[in-house]
XYZ file of C-alpha atoms in Angstrom:
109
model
C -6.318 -15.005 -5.981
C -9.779 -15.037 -7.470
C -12.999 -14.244 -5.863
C -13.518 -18.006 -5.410
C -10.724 -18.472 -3.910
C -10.530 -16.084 -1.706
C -14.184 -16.938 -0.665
C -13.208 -20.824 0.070
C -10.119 -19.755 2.008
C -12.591 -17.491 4.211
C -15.312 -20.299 4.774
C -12.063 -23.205 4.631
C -13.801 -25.203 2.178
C -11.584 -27.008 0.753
C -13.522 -29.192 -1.595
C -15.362 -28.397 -5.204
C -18.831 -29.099 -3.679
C -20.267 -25.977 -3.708
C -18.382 -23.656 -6.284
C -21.269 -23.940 -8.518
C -23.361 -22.106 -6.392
C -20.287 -19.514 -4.905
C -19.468 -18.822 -8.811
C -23.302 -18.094 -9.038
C -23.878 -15.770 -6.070
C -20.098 -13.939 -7.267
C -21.186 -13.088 -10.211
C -25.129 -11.649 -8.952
C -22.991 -9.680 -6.561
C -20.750 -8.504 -9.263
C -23.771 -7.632 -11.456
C -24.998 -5.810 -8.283
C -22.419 -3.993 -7.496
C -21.569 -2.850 -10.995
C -25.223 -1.674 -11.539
C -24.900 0.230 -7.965
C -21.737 2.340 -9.066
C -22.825 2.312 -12.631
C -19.552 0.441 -14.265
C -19.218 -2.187 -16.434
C -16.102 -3.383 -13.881
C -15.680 -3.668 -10.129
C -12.687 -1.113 -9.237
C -9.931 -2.975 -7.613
C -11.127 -0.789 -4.029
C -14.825 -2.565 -4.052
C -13.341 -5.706 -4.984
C -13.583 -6.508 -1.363
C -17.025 -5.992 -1.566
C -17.835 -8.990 -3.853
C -15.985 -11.556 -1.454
C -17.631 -10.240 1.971
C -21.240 -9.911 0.215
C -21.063 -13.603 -1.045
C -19.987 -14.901 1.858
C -22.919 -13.341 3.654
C -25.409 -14.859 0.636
C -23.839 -18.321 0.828
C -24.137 -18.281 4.961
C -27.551 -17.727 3.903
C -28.019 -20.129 2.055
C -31.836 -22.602 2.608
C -32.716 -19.321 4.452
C -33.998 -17.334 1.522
C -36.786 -14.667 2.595
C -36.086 -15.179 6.417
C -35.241 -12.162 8.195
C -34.655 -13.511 11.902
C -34.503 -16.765 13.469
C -33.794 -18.392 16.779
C -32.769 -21.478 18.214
C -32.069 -21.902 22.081
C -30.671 -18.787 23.990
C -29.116 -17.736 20.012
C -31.294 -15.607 17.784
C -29.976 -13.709 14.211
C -31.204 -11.569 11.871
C -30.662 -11.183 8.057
C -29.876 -8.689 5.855
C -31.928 -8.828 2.472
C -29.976 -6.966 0.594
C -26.340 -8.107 0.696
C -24.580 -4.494 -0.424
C -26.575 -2.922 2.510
C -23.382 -3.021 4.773
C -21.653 -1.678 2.240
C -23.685 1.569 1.373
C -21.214 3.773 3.244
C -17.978 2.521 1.422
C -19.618 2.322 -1.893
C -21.181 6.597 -1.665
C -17.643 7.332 -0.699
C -16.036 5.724 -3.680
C -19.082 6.971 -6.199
C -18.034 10.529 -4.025
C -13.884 10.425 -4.826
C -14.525 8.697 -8.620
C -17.102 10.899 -9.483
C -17.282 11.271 -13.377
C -20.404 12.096 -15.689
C -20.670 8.309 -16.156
C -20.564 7.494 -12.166
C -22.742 10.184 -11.091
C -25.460 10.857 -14.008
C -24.083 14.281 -14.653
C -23.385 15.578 -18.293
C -21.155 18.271 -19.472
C -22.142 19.924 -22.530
C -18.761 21.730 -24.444
């Protein structure tokens, strides 16, 4: 199931309205992530990652650079960066993967 999918099934859209922008904010968050762990691919354990982080951006969507709101007894608050909840899961990945490439080191032989 891609990405896309698996974002649409979340949200139950079941229509091709808004997969130009979902394709859009998957592939930022993919660019994010792999710039975060320093890959050129998202490991099959962060893959997760891309398909809870869009979400978030989409629900966001019309609300760009608003970081709390309220409306009746309801108030929220938004994350600005959507990998933020994700800190955690990522440092223990880099931490149980770590290579020379993942963590910056070098070995000279």
């Amino acid at each position: 199931m891609t990405y896309l999918d698996q974002i649409k099934s979340v949200l139950s859209i079941n229509d091709h309205e808004n997969d130009e922008a979902l394709n859009t904010i998957i592939n930022l968050m993919i660019a994010r992530l792999q710039t975060k762990i320093n890959k050129d691919v998202v490991p099959p354990e962060l893959e997760y990652i891309i398909v809870e982080a869009s979400i978030s951006r989409f629900n966001r969507i019309n609300d760009e650079g608003k970081t709390s709101g309220s409306e009746s007894d309801v108030s929220a608050t938004w994350q600005t960066d959507d990998l933020a909840p994700f800190d955690n899961d990522i440092a223990n990945w880099l931490a149980n993967n770590n290579d020379s490439e993942a963590s910056g080191n070098f070995r000279f032989y």
